[in-house]
Every structure is written in structure tokens, then in C-alpha cells.
Short mmCIF file of C-alpha atoms in Angstrom, two decimals:
data_model
loop_
_atom_site.label_atom_id
_atom_site.label_comp_id
_atom_site.label_asym_id
_atom_site.label_seq_id
_atom_site.Cartn_x
_atom_site.Cartn_y
_atom_site.Cartn_z
CA MET A 1 -0.05 -0.03 -0.06
CA ARG A 2 2.92 2.51 0.75
CA ARG A 3 4.03 1.70 -2.82
CA LEU A 4 0.60 2.86 -4.09
CA ALA A 5 0.97 6.03 -2.05
CA GLU A 6 4.33 6.77 -3.36
CA ALA A 7 3.38 6.07 -7.03
CA THR A 8 0.27 8.39 -6.83
CA ALA A 9 1.92 11.09 -4.48
CA LYS A 10 2.83 13.74 -7.29
CA ALA A 11 -0.36 12.91 -9.45
CA THR A 12 -3.24 15.53 -9.37
CA PRO A 13 -3.30 17.40 -5.94
CA VAL A 14 -6.19 16.58 -3.88
CA LEU A 15 -6.34 19.80 -2.06
CA GLU A 16 -4.60 23.07 -3.09
CA ALA A 17 -4.37 26.69 -1.70
CA ARG A 18 -3.29 29.17 -4.55
CA ASN A 19 -2.32 32.78 -3.34
CA ALA A 20 -4.39 32.28 -0.31
CA THR A 21 -4.71 35.57 1.46
CA LYS A 22 -6.68 36.48 4.70
CA HIS A 23 -6.99 39.83 6.34
CA PHE A 24 -9.08 40.30 9.48
CA ALA A 25 -10.80 43.54 10.03
CA LEU A 26 -10.26 44.94 13.40
CA ARG A 27 -13.31 45.99 15.51
CA GLY A 28 -13.62 48.38 18.29
CA ARG A 29 -12.86 52.01 19.18
CA GLY A 30 -9.91 53.56 17.17
CA SER A 31 -9.26 50.45 14.99
CA LYS A 32 -11.79 51.28 12.16
CA GLY A 33 -9.99 50.75 8.81
CA HIS A 34 -7.12 48.52 10.47
CA GLU A 35 -6.56 44.98 9.37
CA VAL A 36 -4.58 41.95 10.55
CA HIS A 37 -2.67 40.71 7.46
CA ALA A 38 -2.71 37.22 8.84
CA LEU A 39 -1.84 35.33 5.48
CA GLU A 40 -0.47 36.61 2.25
CA SER A 41 -0.40 34.81 -0.99
CA ALA A 42 0.32 31.43 0.44
CA ASN A 43 0.60 28.33 -1.87
CA LEU A 44 0.34 24.89 -0.38
CA THR A 45 -0.47 21.56 -2.12
CA LEU A 46 -1.50 18.34 -0.55
CA TYR A 47 -1.17 15.11 -2.40
CA ARG A 48 -2.61 11.72 -1.91
CA GLY A 49 -0.58 9.37 0.23
CA ARG A 50 1.68 12.23 1.49
CA ILE A 51 1.94 14.06 4.79
CA ALA A 52 2.76 17.94 4.49
CA ALA A 53 3.97 19.61 7.66
CA LEU A 54 3.31 23.30 8.07
CA VAL A 55 5.76 24.80 10.69
CA GLY A 56 6.33 28.09 12.28
CA GLU A 57 5.90 30.10 15.57
CA SER A 58 2.46 30.69 17.38
CA GLY A 59 0.64 33.51 15.29
CA SER A 60 2.51 32.79 12.10
CA GLY A 61 -0.72 32.03 10.11
CA LYS A 62 -0.61 28.21 10.23
CA THR A 63 -4.11 27.70 11.53
CA THR A 64 -5.41 30.52 9.42
CA LEU A 65 -4.27 28.61 6.30
CA ALA A 66 -5.65 25.24 7.46
CA ARG A 67 -9.13 26.92 8.13
CA LEU A 68 -9.16 28.43 4.78
CA MET A 69 -8.48 25.07 3.29
CA ALA A 70 -11.36 23.67 5.46
CA LEU A 71 -13.70 26.67 4.25
CA ALA A 72 -14.09 27.74 7.79
CA TYR A 73 -13.01 31.26 6.86
CA PRO A 74 -13.94 33.08 3.62
CA LEU A 75 -10.68 34.03 1.48
CA THR A 76 -9.67 37.73 1.24
CA ASP A 77 -7.93 36.77 -2.10
CA GLY A 78 -6.84 33.58 -3.91
CA GLU A 79 -8.51 30.33 -4.18
CA ILE A 80 -8.80 26.72 -2.82
CA LEU A 81 -9.00 23.80 -5.30
CA LEU A 82 -10.39 20.34 -4.43
CA ASP A 83 -9.38 17.63 -6.94
CA GLY A 84 -8.25 20.47 -9.41
CA GLU A 85 -11.46 22.37 -9.30
CA PRO A 86 -12.14 25.81 -7.37
CA ALA A 87 -13.86 24.92 -4.30
CA ASP A 88 -16.98 27.29 -4.43
CA PRO A 89 -19.97 25.41 -2.48
CA ARG A 90 -23.00 27.55 -2.89
CA GLY A 91 -25.45 25.50 -0.66
CA GLN A 92 -25.71 23.32 2.20
CA LYS A 93 -25.40 20.17 0.11
CA ASP A 94 -22.27 21.39 -1.67
CA ARG A 95 -20.63 22.30 1.63
CA ARG A 96 -21.56 18.98 3.10
CA ARG A 97 -19.72 17.29 0.09
CA TYR A 98 -16.78 19.29 0.65
CA TYR A 99 -16.54 18.69 4.28
CA ALA A 100 -16.88 15.03 3.65
CA ARG A 101 -13.68 15.07 1.57
CA VAL A 102 -11.81 17.51 3.84
CA GLN A 103 -11.87 17.03 7.69
CA LEU A 104 -10.20 19.27 10.29
CA ILE A 105 -8.66 17.82 13.35
CA PHE A 106 -8.49 20.38 16.14
CA GLN A 107 -5.61 20.85 18.73
CA ASP A 108 -7.93 20.28 21.80
CA PRO A 109 -9.77 17.02 21.74
CA PHE A 110 -11.95 17.78 24.71
CA SER A 111 -13.51 21.03 23.36
CA SER A 112 -14.12 19.65 19.99
CA LEU A 113 -16.23 16.95 21.44
CA ASN A 114 -19.56 17.22 22.94
CA HIS A 115 -18.96 16.25 26.55
CA LEU A 116 -22.72 15.61 27.15
CA LYS A 117 -22.80 12.68 24.43
CA ARG A 118 -21.63 9.29 24.52
CA VAL A 119 -18.82 8.03 21.88
CA ARG A 120 -21.69 6.04 20.22
CA TYR A 121 -23.54 9.30 19.49
CA ILE A 122 -20.62 11.52 18.54
CA ILE A 123 -19.31 9.22 15.69
CA GLY A 124 -22.69 7.87 14.73
CA ARG A 125 -24.06 11.36 14.10
CA ALA A 126 -21.36 11.91 11.51
CA LEU A 127 -22.27 8.72 9.79
CA ARG A 128 -25.91 9.63 9.66
CA ILE A 129 -25.36 13.18 8.62
CA HIS A 130 -23.22 12.09 5.57
CA GLY A 131 -25.20 9.06 4.69
CA ARG A 132 -22.54 6.53 5.58
CA ALA A 133 -24.90 4.42 7.63
CA ALA A 134 -28.65 4.11 8.19
CA GLY A 135 -30.30 2.26 11.06
CA ARG A 136 -29.32 1.58 14.71
CA ALA A 137 -27.41 -1.80 13.90
CA GLU A 138 -25.54 -0.36 10.91
CA VAL A 139 -24.55 2.66 12.70
CA GLU A 140 -23.40 0.78 15.81
CA ALA A 141 -21.52 -1.78 13.50
CA LYS A 142 -19.55 0.91 11.75
CA VAL A 143 -18.78 2.89 14.96
CA LEU A 144 -17.25 -0.24 16.53
CA GLN A 145 -15.22 -0.72 13.25
CA LEU A 146 -14.10 3.01 13.44
CA LEU A 147 -12.95 2.58 16.96
CA GLU A 148 -10.94 -0.53 16.03
CA ARG A 149 -9.27 1.32 13.20
CA VAL A 150 -8.00 4.14 15.78
CA ASN A 151 -6.71 1.36 18.00
CA LEU A 152 -9.53 2.15 20.76
CA THR A 153 -9.89 -1.77 21.55
CA PRO A 154 -11.89 -3.63 22.58
CA ALA A 155 -14.19 -1.12 20.90
CA LYS A 156 -17.16 -2.20 23.10
CA ASP A 157 -15.40 -0.85 26.03
CA PHE A 158 -15.36 2.64 24.60
CA ILE A 159 -18.62 3.11 22.60
CA ASP A 160 -20.73 3.95 25.48
CA LYS A 161 -18.27 6.27 27.45
CA PHE A 162 -18.44 9.94 27.63
CA PRO A 163 -15.30 12.21 26.69
CA HIS A 164 -14.36 12.95 30.37
CA GLN A 165 -14.07 9.29 31.09
CA LEU A 166 -11.15 9.10 28.42
CA SER A 167 -7.60 10.18 28.52
CA GLY A 168 -6.39 13.05 26.13
CA GLY A 169 -4.94 10.39 23.75
CA GLN A 170 -8.19 8.33 23.62
CA ARG A 171 -10.13 11.51 22.98
CA GLN A 172 -7.91 12.49 20.02
CA ARG A 173 -8.50 8.93 18.75
CA VAL A 174 -12.23 9.40 18.95
CA VAL A 175 -11.77 12.73 16.99
CA ILE A 176 -9.90 10.89 14.33
CA ALA A 177 -12.57 8.23 14.08
CA ARG A 178 -15.25 10.87 13.72
CA ALA A 179 -13.25 12.36 10.82
CA LEU A 180 -12.79 8.96 9.19
CA ALA A 181 -16.47 8.24 9.38
CA VAL A 182 -17.29 10.53 6.47
CA GLU A 183 -14.54 8.82 4.36
CA PRO A 184 -12.41 11.86 3.77
CA ALA A 185 -9.54 12.42 1.19
CA VAL A 186 -7.79 14.94 3.34
CA LEU A 187 -7.22 15.40 6.98
CA LEU A 188 -6.04 18.85 8.15
CA GLY A 189 -4.41 18.22 11.62
CA ASP A 190 -4.08 21.57 13.62
CA GLU A 191 -1.37 20.76 16.14
CA PRO A 192 -3.04 17.34 16.82
CA VAL A 193 -0.59 16.12 19.54
CA SER A 194 0.48 19.40 21.09
CA MET A 195 -1.90 19.11 24.18
CA LEU A 196 -1.36 15.38 24.61
CA ASP A 197 1.17 13.85 26.92
CA VAL A 198 4.63 13.48 25.44
CA SER A 199 4.47 9.72 26.13
CA ILE A 200 1.57 9.30 23.72
CA ARG A 201 2.20 11.72 21.16
CA LEU A 202 4.14 9.29 18.98
CA ASP A 203 1.24 6.80 19.04
CA ILE A 204 -1.06 9.38 17.51
CA LEU A 205 1.55 10.48 14.85
CA ASN A 206 2.08 6.66 14.05
CA LEU A 207 -1.66 6.26 13.74
CA LEU A 208 -1.94 9.21 11.28
CA ALA A 209 1.13 7.76 9.15
CA LYS A 210 -0.57 4.47 9.04
CA LEU A 211 -3.71 6.01 7.69
CA ARG A 212 -1.54 7.64 5.09
CA ASP A 213 -0.02 4.37 4.02
CA ASP A 214 -2.97 2.20 4.16
CA GLU A 215 -5.72 4.46 2.79
CA GLY A 216 -3.66 6.85 0.80
CA LEU A 217 -4.92 10.03 2.75
CA ALA A 218 -3.50 13.45 2.24
CA ILE A 219 -2.60 14.80 5.48
CA LEU A 220 -1.54 18.35 6.42
CA TYR A 221 0.28 18.31 9.97
CA ILE A 222 0.41 21.86 11.76
CA THR A 223 3.15 22.03 14.31
CA HIS A 224 5.65 24.53 15.73
CA ASP A 225 8.18 21.48 16.27
CA ILE A 226 10.22 21.21 13.12
CA ALA A 227 11.97 18.19 14.70
CA SER A 228 8.79 16.11 14.80
CA ALA A 229 7.86 17.28 11.37
CA ARG A 230 11.21 16.02 9.96
CA TYR A 231 10.57 12.57 11.25
CA PHE A 232 6.85 12.43 10.60
CA ALA A 233 6.20 14.22 7.39
CA ASP A 234 7.24 13.72 3.72
CA ASP A 235 7.42 17.51 3.04
CA ILE A 236 7.92 20.49 5.38
CA ASN A 237 6.53 24.18 4.64
CA VAL A 238 7.84 26.85 6.71
CA MET A 239 5.65 29.89 7.61
CA TYR A 240 6.74 33.33 9.12
CA ALA A 241 4.39 36.09 9.86
CA GLY A 242 1.83 35.04 7.44
CA GLN A 243 4.22 34.36 4.66
CA LEU A 244 5.55 30.94 3.33
CA VAL A 245 9.31 31.41 3.39
CA GLU A 246 10.75 27.85 2.38
CA SER A 247 9.33 24.31 1.48
CA GLY A 248 10.69 21.05 0.16
CA PRO A 249 11.22 17.37 1.00
CA ALA A 250 11.50 16.91 4.89
CA GLU A 251 15.19 15.71 4.50
CA ALA A 252 16.20 18.58 2.42
CA VAL A 253 14.60 21.24 4.58
CA SER A 254 15.80 19.84 8.01
CA GLN A 255 19.43 18.98 6.86
CA GLN A 256 19.98 21.81 4.46
CA PRO A 257 17.84 24.75 5.40
CA LYS A 258 17.87 27.59 2.98
CA HIS A 259 16.04 30.47 4.71
CA PRO A 260 17.55 31.95 7.84
CA TYR A 261 14.32 31.59 9.69
CA THR A 262 14.21 27.81 9.07
CA ARG A 263 17.75 27.73 10.51
CA LEU A 264 16.39 29.62 13.67
CA LEU A 265 13.62 26.95 14.14
CA LEU A 266 16.23 24.09 13.77
CA ASP A 267 18.62 25.84 16.15
CA CYS A 268 15.60 25.81 18.64
CA SER A 269 14.86 22.06 18.17
CA PRO A 270 18.33 20.21 18.71
CA ASP A 271 18.34 17.10 16.36
CA PRO A 272 21.19 14.72 17.06
CA ASP A 273 20.85 13.27 13.50
CA ARG A 274 21.32 16.73 11.87
CA ARG A 275 24.67 17.10 10.02
CA ASP A 276 26.88 19.89 11.31
CA ASP A 277 28.25 21.02 7.94
CA GLY A 278 28.44 24.66 8.59
CA VAL A 279 24.99 25.70 7.30
CA VAL A 280 23.24 25.15 10.61
CA ASP A 281 24.88 26.98 13.34
CA ARG A 282 23.89 29.15 16.25
CA PHE A 283 21.96 32.62 15.87
CA ASP A 284 22.44 35.50 18.28
CA ASP A 285 20.47 35.15 21.56
CA ASP A 286 18.60 38.51 21.00
CA LEU A 287 16.70 38.59 17.77
CA GLY A 288 13.71 40.47 18.92
CA GLU A 289 9.95 39.66 18.49
CA PRO A 290 7.81 38.81 15.57
CA PRO A 291 6.30 41.72 13.84
CA SER A 292 2.89 43.24 14.21
CA LEU A 293 0.60 41.81 11.45
CA ILE A 294 -1.39 45.01 11.82
CA ASP A 295 1.36 46.99 10.41
CA PRO A 296 3.87 44.32 8.98
CA PRO A 297 7.22 45.48 7.72
CA PRO A 298 7.79 45.75 3.83
CA GLY A 299 9.72 43.21 2.06
CA CYS A 300 10.72 39.98 3.67
CA ARG A 301 8.83 40.16 7.10
CA PHE A 302 11.77 38.36 8.77
CA HIS A 303 14.26 41.08 8.02
CA PRO A 304 14.07 42.87 11.32
CA ARG A 305 15.21 39.75 13.02
CA CYS A 306 17.53 38.34 10.38
CA PRO A 307 21.41 38.58 10.76
CA PHE A 308 21.94 38.44 7.06
CA ALA A 309 19.33 41.24 6.05
CA ARG A 310 20.21 43.46 3.14
CA ASP A 311 18.76 46.78 1.87
CA GLU A 312 16.48 44.93 -0.59
CA CYS A 313 15.17 42.74 2.10
CA ARG A 314 13.69 45.81 3.61
CA THR A 315 11.87 46.89 0.47
CA ARG A 316 10.99 43.89 -1.67
CA LEU A 317 10.02 40.40 -1.16
CA PRO A 318 12.23 38.21 -3.23
CA GLU A 319 10.96 35.76 -5.96
CA LEU A 320 10.97 32.06 -5.42
CA THR A 321 14.39 30.28 -5.78
CA SER A 322 14.32 26.46 -6.41
CA PHE A 323 17.12 24.01 -5.76
CA ASP A 324 18.23 20.70 -7.16
CA ASP A 325 17.14 18.77 -3.89
CA GLY A 326 13.51 19.73 -4.59
CA SER A 327 13.28 22.68 -2.09
CA TRP A 328 12.56 26.33 -2.65
CA THR A 329 12.81 29.59 -0.61
CA ARG A 330 12.15 33.22 -0.94
CA CYS A 331 15.32 34.89 0.34
CA TRP A 332 17.63 37.56 -1.12
CA LEU A 333 20.70 35.68 -0.10
CA TYR A 334 19.99 33.53 -3.36
CA GLY A 335 19.27 36.39 -5.63
CA ASP A 336 16.11 37.62 -7.19
CA GLY A 337 14.51 34.09 -7.91
CA GLY A 338 15.22 31.39 -10.48
CA HIS A 339 17.28 28.25 -9.95
CA SER A 340 20.15 27.78 -7.50
CA HIS A 341 22.84 25.14 -7.05
CA GLU A 342 24.70 26.40 -4.12
CA PRO A 343 23.89 28.19 -0.68
CA ALA A 344 24.64 31.74 -0.63
CA GLU A 345 28.28 32.57 0.66
CA GLU A 346 26.91 34.20 3.76
CA MET A 347 24.93 31.06 4.83
CA LEU A 348 28.20 29.00 4.78
CA THR A 349 30.55 31.68 6.37
CA ARG A 350 28.21 32.73 9.17
#
């Protein structure tokens, strides 16, 4: 099954964000006319049988992009495509069909479950709403099957429990089972393990990886931990202050980072397997804070914190530069876009 996933990975994208932009209007006294520029011209593609990680600091726009792709927010600009077609559901039936294909897994499994309802109802309701089962016996049989698929066994011990009777890891498995009930093509995981005990995070990640391998799901894994993304994801996308700054195969991004911000993330997440080849070394301790997205800096938004910043970094956002290892970045260290074979001299000598 893994071979099938790899063979189809670079076929037609299942879900794609093209130039996705989101500005939130501020409300309240003195804020009229001001906006939060939460996301700017983001491009992200999800393929069947692959896990794409989206990494960055809190407030960088990761959740905003996921919710745009889940159609939870309207776009300010750009478009979302499902199976190559613009996602523009106009009625309840169209939206329900979209939601059956694209499921969002939230960070907090307790708040995303109805704590007054049993697991039987929580998963069964999804089956009924999307027409995946009818009748009490069929619904119960499918609920039990879904609990088995997410390793809540024996399933009969869990089907009549309330969320408060489950551990955090068990609740997240119920959330995943509910998402699987509608037979989706895409799972959007918004930091799905960040609120779980460290001892069980790997179990949940392994479960998601198994779903990718066995069922060819396309998965978006949002995290601030680039180390876990390196081991779990096939591809890594790096976001800073609402802008995607680097993307590529997980090994390339984690072992030979191109953008200074990616280097900063890696320096904050020590990895004993990372090669010390002079590209990844320590930043200065005092780099300041991320910029305000109400009045973001022009050009590259990382330039106020970047030790390699040039004059052009402060005025213009560079074009995309691609590399032989399949990665790309937007950084003036590599010139004004195009194709590059070697890291910029500053990155090697820093």
C-alpha cells in the first residue's frame, strides 16, 4: 500500500491553496480601517498518500491557512481547489460534500467533542449526517469498526463512554475516528498532538502515518516543532508572519535549510541526527520579537530579526528560488529568484 501511495503522490493534487490571502478587519474604538494581515499569497499543495507539515511560531498563520482550506473562513484573495476544481460550494449540500472530503482535526480533543454525549452518538451522528450508515444496527457496527481502526480496543469498552471518561490520547483517537467516518480524502491536523502527554504523542503520529500508508490520505500536519515534522512528514513548509518562506522534502529542509528563519527553528529544536556542515549554526540570542501583522514590515517580514538582512530585504519580497534537492525559498541571499545550485556565501561563512 505504501508503494501505491508513493506512486500516486505527485499526481493530481487533492487539495490546493493558491495565493491564499486572509485579512481580518479589526473592530472596536480607534481600530476602524485597520486589518490584521494574517496570511499573504500562500501556496500549499496536498497530495494523496503524503504528509505535508506546516511549521512556524505561534501566530505565524498556520491555523488560518488550515481553516481557509477547510472553508471555515472566507478568503480575502486567492482560491482553494479540491481535486483540481475551485472549491465554491454555494448551498448546504455542496458544503456537506466538501466537508466529507476535507476534515479538520483540532488541537484540543476535549473542546471539539460534545461532553454531554457518548462516543456512540458522537461518531454515529457523523455517519448519519453524511449518509454513511442508516439504522441503529448498521450505525453501531460502523462505529465499532471505526474505533478498532484508531486502536481503541476492545471497541465495546469505549462506545458508551463520555469524553470525560477518556484520556487525552483516547479523546483524540475518537476525534480521528469521527473524521474517518465520512470517508475523507484529506485530514487537516491543527497541532493534533500538542496538548497530549509526550508519552502518547508518537502513538497518535504513528496512527496518522498508518492512515496515510493504508488508505492514501493526504494529511496536513501543523506544528511549531520542526523536529517532529522532520521525522513524521514527507514535506515541510515553513511559515513566518503570514508568509511561506521555504518548502521542500523533509530531509532537504531539515538537513540543508535555505532560509535564515528555518535555521532559527532548527537551532531551537536540537536534532542529534542533523549534520553539522556549517550551514546550521547558532543565531544570536537576542533577535527581537515577530512583527505586528496589523502593520507588517515591507519586503521580507523576517528582515528585522535576520542577521543576513540586506537593503533589498527591507523593501521587496524576493521571488521564489528553487534548488536541485526539490526545495525552494524566498530569500535575497539567493538573488532575485530562479534556480540555484549552491547556498549563498553568507549562509556558509556565518
